[in-house]
Short mmCIF file of C-alpha atoms (C1' of nucleotides) in Angstrom, two decimals:
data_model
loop_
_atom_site.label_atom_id
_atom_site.label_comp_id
_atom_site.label_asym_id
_atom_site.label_seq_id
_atom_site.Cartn_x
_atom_site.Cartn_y
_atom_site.Cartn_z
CA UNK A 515 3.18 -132.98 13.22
CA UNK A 516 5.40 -133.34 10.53
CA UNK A 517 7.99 -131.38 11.94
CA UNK A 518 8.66 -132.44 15.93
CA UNK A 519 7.59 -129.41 18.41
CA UNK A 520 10.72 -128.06 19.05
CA UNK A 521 10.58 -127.25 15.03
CA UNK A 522 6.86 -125.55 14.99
CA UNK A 523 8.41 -123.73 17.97
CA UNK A 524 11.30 -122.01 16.19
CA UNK A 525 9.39 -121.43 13.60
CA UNK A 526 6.94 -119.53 14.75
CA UNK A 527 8.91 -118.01 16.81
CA UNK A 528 11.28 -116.91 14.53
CA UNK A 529 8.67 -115.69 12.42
CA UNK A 530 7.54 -113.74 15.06
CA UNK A 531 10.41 -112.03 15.60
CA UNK A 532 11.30 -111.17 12.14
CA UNK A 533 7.92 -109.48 12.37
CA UNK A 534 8.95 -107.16 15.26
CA UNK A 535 12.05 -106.22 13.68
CA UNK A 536 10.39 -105.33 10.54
CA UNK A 537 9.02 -102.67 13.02
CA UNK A 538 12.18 -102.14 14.74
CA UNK A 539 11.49 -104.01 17.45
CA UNK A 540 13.15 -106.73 19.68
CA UNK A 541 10.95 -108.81 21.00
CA UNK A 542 11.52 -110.62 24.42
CA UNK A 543 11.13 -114.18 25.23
CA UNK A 544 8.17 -113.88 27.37
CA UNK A 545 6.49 -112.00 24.74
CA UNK A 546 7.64 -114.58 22.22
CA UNK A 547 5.90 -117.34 23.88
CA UNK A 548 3.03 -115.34 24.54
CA UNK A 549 2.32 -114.54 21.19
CA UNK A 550 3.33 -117.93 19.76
CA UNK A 551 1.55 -119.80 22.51
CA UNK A 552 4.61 -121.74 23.41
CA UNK A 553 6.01 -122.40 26.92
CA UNK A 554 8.41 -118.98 28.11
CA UNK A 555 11.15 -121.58 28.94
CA UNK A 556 11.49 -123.56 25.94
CA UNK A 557 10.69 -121.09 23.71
CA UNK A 558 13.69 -119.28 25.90
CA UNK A 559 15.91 -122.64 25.56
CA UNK A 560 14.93 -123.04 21.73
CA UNK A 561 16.55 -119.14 20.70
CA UNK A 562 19.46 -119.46 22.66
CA UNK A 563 20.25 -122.63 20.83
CA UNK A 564 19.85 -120.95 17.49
CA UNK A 565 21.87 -117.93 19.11
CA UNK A 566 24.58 -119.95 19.57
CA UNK A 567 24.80 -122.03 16.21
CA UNK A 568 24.43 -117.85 14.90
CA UNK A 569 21.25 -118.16 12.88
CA UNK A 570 19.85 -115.72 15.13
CA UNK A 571 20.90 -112.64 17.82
CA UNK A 572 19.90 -111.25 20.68
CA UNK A 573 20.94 -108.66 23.33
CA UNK A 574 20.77 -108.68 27.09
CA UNK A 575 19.41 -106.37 29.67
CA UNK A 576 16.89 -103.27 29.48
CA UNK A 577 15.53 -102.98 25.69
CA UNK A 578 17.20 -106.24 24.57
CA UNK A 579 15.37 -109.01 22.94
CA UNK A 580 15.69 -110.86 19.81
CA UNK A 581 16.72 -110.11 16.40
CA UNK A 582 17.89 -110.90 13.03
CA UNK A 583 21.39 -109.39 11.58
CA UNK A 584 20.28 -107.32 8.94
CA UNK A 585 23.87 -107.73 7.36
CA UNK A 586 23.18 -111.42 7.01
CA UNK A 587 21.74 -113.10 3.83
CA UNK A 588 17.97 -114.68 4.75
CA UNK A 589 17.30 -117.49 7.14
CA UNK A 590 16.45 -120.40 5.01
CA UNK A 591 13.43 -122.85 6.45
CA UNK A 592 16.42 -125.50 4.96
CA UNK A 593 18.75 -124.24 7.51
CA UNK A 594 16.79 -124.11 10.50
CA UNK A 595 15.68 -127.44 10.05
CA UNK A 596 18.94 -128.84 9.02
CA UNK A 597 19.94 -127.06 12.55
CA UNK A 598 17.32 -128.90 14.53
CA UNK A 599 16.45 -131.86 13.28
CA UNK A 600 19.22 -133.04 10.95
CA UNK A 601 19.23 -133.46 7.18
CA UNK A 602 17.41 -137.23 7.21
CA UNK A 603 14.29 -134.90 8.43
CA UNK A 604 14.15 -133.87 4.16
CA UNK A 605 16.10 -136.39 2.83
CA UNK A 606 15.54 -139.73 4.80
CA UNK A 607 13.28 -142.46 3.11
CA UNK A 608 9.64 -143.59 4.36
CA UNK A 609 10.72 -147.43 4.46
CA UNK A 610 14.04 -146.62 6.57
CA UNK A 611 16.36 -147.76 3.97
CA UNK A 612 19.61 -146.35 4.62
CA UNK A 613 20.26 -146.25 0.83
CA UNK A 614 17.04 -145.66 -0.96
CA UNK A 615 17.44 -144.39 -4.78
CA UNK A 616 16.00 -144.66 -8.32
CA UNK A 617 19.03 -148.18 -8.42
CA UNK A 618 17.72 -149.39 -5.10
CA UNK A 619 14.03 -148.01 -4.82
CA UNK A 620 11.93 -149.11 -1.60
CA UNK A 621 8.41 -149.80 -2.27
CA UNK A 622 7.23 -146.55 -1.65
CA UNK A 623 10.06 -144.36 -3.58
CA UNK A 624 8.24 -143.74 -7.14
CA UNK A 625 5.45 -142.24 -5.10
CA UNK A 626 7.28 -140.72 -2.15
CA UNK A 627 10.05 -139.19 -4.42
CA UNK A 628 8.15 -136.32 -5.84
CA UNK A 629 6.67 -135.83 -2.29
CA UNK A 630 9.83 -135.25 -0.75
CA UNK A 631 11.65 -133.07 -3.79
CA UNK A 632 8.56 -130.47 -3.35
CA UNK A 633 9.06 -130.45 0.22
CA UNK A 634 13.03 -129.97 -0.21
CA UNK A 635 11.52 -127.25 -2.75
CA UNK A 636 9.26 -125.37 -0.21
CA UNK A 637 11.99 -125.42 2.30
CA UNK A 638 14.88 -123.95 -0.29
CA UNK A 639 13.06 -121.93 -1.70
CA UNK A 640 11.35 -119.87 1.81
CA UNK A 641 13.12 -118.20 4.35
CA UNK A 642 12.06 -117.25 7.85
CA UNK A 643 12.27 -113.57 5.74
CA UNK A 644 9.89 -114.11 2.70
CA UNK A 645 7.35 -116.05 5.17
CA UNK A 646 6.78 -113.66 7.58
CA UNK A 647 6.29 -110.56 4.66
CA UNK A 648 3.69 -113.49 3.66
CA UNK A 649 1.67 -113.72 7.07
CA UNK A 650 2.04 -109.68 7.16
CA UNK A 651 0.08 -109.37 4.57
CA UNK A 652 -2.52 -111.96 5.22
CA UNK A 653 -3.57 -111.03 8.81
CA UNK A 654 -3.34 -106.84 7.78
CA UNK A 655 -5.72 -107.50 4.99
CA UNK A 656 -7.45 -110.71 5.77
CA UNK A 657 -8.33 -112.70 8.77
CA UNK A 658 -7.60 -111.34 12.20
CA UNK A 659 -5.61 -114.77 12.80
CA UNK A 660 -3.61 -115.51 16.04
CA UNK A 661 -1.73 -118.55 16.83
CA UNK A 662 -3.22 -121.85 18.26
CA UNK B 1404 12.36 -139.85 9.00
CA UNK B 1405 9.14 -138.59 7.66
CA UNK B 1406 7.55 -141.71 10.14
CA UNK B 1407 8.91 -142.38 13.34
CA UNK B 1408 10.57 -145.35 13.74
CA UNK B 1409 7.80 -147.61 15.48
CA UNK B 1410 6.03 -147.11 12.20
CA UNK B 1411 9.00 -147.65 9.66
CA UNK B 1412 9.48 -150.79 11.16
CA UNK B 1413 5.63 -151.45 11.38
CA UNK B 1414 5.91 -151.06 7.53
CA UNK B 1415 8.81 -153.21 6.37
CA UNK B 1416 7.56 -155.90 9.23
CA UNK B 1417 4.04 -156.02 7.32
CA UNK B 1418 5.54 -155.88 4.03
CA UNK B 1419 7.97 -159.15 4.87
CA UNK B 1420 4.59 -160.54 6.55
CA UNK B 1421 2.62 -160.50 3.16
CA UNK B 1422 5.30 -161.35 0.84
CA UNK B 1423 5.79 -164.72 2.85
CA UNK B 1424 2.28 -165.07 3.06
CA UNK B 1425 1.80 -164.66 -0.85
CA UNK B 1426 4.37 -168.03 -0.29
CA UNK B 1427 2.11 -169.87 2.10
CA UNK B 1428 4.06 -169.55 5.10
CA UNK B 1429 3.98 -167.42 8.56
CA UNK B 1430 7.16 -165.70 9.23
CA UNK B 1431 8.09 -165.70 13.20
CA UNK B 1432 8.95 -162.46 15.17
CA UNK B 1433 12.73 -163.47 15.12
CA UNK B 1434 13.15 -163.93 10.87
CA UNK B 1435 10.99 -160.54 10.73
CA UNK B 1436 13.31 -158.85 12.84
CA UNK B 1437 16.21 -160.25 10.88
CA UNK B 1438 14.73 -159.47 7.16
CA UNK B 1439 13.93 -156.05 8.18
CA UNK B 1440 16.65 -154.86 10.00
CA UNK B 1441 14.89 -154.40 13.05
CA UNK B 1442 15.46 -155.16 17.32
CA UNK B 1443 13.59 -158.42 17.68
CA UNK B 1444 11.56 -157.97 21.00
CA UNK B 1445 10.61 -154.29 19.98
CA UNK B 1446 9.42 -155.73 16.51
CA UNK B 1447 7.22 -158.57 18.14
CA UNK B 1448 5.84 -156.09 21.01
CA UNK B 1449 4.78 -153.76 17.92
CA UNK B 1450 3.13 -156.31 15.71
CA UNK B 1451 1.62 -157.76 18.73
CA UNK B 1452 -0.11 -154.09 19.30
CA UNK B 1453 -1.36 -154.74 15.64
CA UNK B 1454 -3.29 -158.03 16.23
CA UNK B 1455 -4.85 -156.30 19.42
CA UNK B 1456 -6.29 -153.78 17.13
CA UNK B 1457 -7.17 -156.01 14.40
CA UNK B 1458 -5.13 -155.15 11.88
CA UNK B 1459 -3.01 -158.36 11.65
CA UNK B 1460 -3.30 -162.12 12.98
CA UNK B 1461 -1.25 -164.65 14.46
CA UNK B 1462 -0.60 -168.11 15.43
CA UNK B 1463 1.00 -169.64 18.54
CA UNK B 1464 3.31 -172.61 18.39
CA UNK B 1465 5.47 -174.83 15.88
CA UNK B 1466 4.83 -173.58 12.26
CA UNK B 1467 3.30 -170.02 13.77
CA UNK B 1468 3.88 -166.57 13.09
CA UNK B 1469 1.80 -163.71 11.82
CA UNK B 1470 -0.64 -163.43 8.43
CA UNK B 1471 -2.83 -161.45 7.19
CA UNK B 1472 -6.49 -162.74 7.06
CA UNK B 1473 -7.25 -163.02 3.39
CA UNK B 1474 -10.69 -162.84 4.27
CA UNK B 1475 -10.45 -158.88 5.73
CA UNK B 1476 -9.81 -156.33 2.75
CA UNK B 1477 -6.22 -154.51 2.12
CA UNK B 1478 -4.74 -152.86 4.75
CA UNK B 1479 -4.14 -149.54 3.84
CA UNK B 1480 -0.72 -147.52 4.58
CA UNK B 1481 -3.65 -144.51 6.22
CA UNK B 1482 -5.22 -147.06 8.57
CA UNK B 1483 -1.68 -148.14 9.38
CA UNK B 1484 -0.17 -144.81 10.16
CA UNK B 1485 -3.61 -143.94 11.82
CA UNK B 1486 -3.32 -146.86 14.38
CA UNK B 1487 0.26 -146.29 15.14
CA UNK B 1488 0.97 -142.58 15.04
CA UNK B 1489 -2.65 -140.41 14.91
CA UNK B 1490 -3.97 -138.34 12.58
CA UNK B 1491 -2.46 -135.27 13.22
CA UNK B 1492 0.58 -136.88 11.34
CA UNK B 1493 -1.49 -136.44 8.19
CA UNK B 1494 -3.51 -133.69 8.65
CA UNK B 1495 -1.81 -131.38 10.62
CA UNK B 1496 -0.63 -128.05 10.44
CA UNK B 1497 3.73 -127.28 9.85
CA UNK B 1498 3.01 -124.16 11.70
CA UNK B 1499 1.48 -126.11 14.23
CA UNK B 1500 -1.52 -124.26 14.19
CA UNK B 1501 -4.12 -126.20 15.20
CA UNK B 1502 -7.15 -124.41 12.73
CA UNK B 1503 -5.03 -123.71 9.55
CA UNK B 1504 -7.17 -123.33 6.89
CA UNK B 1505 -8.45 -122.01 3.39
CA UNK B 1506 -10.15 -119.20 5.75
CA UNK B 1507 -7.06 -118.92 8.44
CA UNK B 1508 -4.05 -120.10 6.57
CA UNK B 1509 -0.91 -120.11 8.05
CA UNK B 1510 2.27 -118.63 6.17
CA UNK B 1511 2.65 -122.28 4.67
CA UNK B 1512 -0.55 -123.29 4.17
CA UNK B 1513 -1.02 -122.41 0.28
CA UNK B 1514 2.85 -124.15 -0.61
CA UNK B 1515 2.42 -127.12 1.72
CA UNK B 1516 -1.78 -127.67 1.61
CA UNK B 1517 -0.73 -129.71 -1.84
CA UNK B 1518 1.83 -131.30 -0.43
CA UNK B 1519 -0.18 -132.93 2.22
CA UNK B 1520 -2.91 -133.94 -0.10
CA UNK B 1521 -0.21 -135.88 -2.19
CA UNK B 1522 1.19 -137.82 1.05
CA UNK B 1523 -2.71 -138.19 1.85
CA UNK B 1524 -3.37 -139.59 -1.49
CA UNK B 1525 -0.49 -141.93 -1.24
CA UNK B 1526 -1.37 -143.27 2.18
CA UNK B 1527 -5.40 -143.88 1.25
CA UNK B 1528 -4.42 -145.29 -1.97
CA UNK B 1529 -2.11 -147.78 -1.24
CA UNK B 1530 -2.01 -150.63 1.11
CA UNK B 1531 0.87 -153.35 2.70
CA UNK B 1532 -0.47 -155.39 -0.25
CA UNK B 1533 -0.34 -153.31 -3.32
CA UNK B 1534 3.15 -152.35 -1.92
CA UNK B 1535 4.51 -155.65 -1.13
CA UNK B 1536 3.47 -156.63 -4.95
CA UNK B 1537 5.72 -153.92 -6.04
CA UNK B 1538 8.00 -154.32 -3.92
CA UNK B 1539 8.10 -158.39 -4.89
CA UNK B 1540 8.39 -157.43 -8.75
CA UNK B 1541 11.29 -155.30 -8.19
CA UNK B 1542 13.15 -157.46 -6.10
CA UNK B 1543 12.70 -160.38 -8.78
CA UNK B 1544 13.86 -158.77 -11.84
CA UNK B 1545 15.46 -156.21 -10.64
CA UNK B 1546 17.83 -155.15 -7.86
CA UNK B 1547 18.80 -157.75 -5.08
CA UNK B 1548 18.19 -155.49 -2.38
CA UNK B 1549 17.75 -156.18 1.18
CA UNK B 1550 16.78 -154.03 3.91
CA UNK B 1551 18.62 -151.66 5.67
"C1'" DT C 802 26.93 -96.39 40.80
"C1'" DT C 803 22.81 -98.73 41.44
"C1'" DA C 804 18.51 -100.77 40.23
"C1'" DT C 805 16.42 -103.02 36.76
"C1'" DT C 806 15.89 -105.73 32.87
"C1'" DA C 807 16.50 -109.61 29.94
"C1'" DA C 808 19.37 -113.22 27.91
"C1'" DA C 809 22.84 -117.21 29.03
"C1'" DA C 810 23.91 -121.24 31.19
"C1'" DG C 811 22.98 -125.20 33.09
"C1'" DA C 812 20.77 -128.20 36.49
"C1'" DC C 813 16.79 -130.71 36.98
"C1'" DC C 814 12.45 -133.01 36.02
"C1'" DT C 815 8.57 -135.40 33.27
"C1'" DT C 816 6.85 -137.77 29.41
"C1'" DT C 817 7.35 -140.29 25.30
"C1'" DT C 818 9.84 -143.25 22.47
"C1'" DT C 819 12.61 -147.02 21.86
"C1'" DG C 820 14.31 -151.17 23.40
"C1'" DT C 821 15.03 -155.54 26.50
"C1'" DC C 822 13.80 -159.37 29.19
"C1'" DT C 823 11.09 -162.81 31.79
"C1'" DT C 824 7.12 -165.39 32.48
"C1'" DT C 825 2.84 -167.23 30.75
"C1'" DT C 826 -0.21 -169.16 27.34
"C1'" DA C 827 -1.44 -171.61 23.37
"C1'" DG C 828 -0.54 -174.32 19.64
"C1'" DT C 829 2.03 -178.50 17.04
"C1'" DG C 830 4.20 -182.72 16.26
"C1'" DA C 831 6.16 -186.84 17.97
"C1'" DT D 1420 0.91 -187.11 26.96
"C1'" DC D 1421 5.19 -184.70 26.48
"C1'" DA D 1422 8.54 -181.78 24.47
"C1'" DC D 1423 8.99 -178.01 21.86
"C1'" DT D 1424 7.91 -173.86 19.66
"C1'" DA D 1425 6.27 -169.30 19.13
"C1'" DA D 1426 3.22 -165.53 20.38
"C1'" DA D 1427 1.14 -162.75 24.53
"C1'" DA D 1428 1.67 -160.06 28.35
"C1'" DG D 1429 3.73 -157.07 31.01
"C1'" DA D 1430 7.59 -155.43 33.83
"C1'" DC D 1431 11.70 -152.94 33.36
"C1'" DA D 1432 15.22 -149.74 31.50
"C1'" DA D 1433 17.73 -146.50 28.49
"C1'" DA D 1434 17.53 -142.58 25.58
"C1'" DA D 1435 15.41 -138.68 23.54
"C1'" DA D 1436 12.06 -135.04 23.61
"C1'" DG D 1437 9.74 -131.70 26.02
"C1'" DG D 1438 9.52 -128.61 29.79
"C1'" DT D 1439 10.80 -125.92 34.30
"C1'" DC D 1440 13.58 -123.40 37.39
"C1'" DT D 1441 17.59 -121.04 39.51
"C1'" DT D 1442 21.72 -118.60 39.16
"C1'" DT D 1443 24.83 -115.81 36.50
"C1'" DT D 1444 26.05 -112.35 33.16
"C1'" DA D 1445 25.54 -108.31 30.46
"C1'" DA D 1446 23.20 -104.30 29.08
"C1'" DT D 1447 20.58 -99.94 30.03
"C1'" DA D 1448 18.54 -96.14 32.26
"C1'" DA D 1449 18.07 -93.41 36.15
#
DNA sequence: TTATTAAAAGACCTTTTTGTCTTTTAGTGA
DNA sequence: TCACTAAAAGACAAAAAGGTCTTTTAATAA
């Protein structure tokens, strides 16, 4: 819920894919949505989106599926977000002030400012990459966890 | 951003409420709508929502508007967000998992768990009123700012 | 080449959110 | 009492989010 749907989605999702390549495999969109208990359509809808703004890649017909360009640097969390939901998603103040800033605080900034700068932090600093190597590990030597 | 906009303008509304109030007078849906920046029928369909539930009061005719009952304690920011928006916006998962936990943790959990409990500890701990005071003290000596 | 597979594209639909307007009801002051 | 004021109620509508389906295109394997 703090990110809209379409968001928690991708994300998991994406994460799911980067999984399957790790094992050199492209995953499908029905298996996507299957594993990431999503609806096959959206979930279908959602990729090609991020296919066409190339944060993501894919390949038609027998064998094809999803997949990350190896070549390519690490999909930020920033990025996909920035992508789907626009910047004021990190950025945008709790009142609704347009300008909202340490000269023209809103009631809530001295306590909402350090909320939002380790969120901007958690989203810089973790890619789609480094969070999936993260939910590897946990559900190989931890709990058997599935989504939803 | 972080609130949807029903509840952003829930917030500055309530805020304008109390700060007349703390004046002796009862601001009208149409000078609410005007401070805060906000449609006027959509602002006085929302705050009428809020007296249904309790949370606010009002008075028909010449010299009405809406108050707060000095006689009910604070209203605080959680109950707010709880009445207008759930509690999944507080609690919930980014994943979107809906058991994320110490036990099964998504690939977010341990960087955004603290991160939640801040935004939860701002919400319980403050309240329209304790906000509006601040909000009253920086506006006085401080910067003339208006909203939006 | 043909059958099959799976994404791409885009139309379409439903629900929720956001917003507007009209009519009714309840107060107030003259 | 009467005129006026302001909230209450609820219908209505536009836009955005969420979701479904069909047709087309591209790739592969047989």
């Amino acid at each position: 819920m703090m990110f809209n749907r379409e968001t928690e989605y991708a994300l998991r999702a994406l994460v799911h894919i980067q999984l399957q390549n790790y094992d050199d495999r492209r995953p499908g969109g029905k298996e996507i949505a299957q594993e990431t208990g999503a609806p096959y359509y959206y979930t279908a809808k959602i990729l090609q989106r991020l296919v066409r703004q190339g944060l993501l890649c894919s390949l038609k017909g027998k064998g094809g599926g999803f997949y990350f360009d190896k070549g390519k640097p690490d999909l930020m969390i920033r990025d996909l977000i920035l992508a789907i939901e626009g910047e004021k998603k990190i950025t945008g103040c709790v009142f609704g002030l347009t300008k909202c800033d340490e000269k023209h605080p809103c009631p809530f900034h001295d306590q909402y400012a350090p909320i939002r700068e380790a969120m901007a932090r958690l989203v810089s600093g973790e890619s789609i990459q480094s969070v999936a190597k993260k939910y590897f590990l946990n559900t190989v030597n931890g709990s058997p966890d599935k989504v939803k």
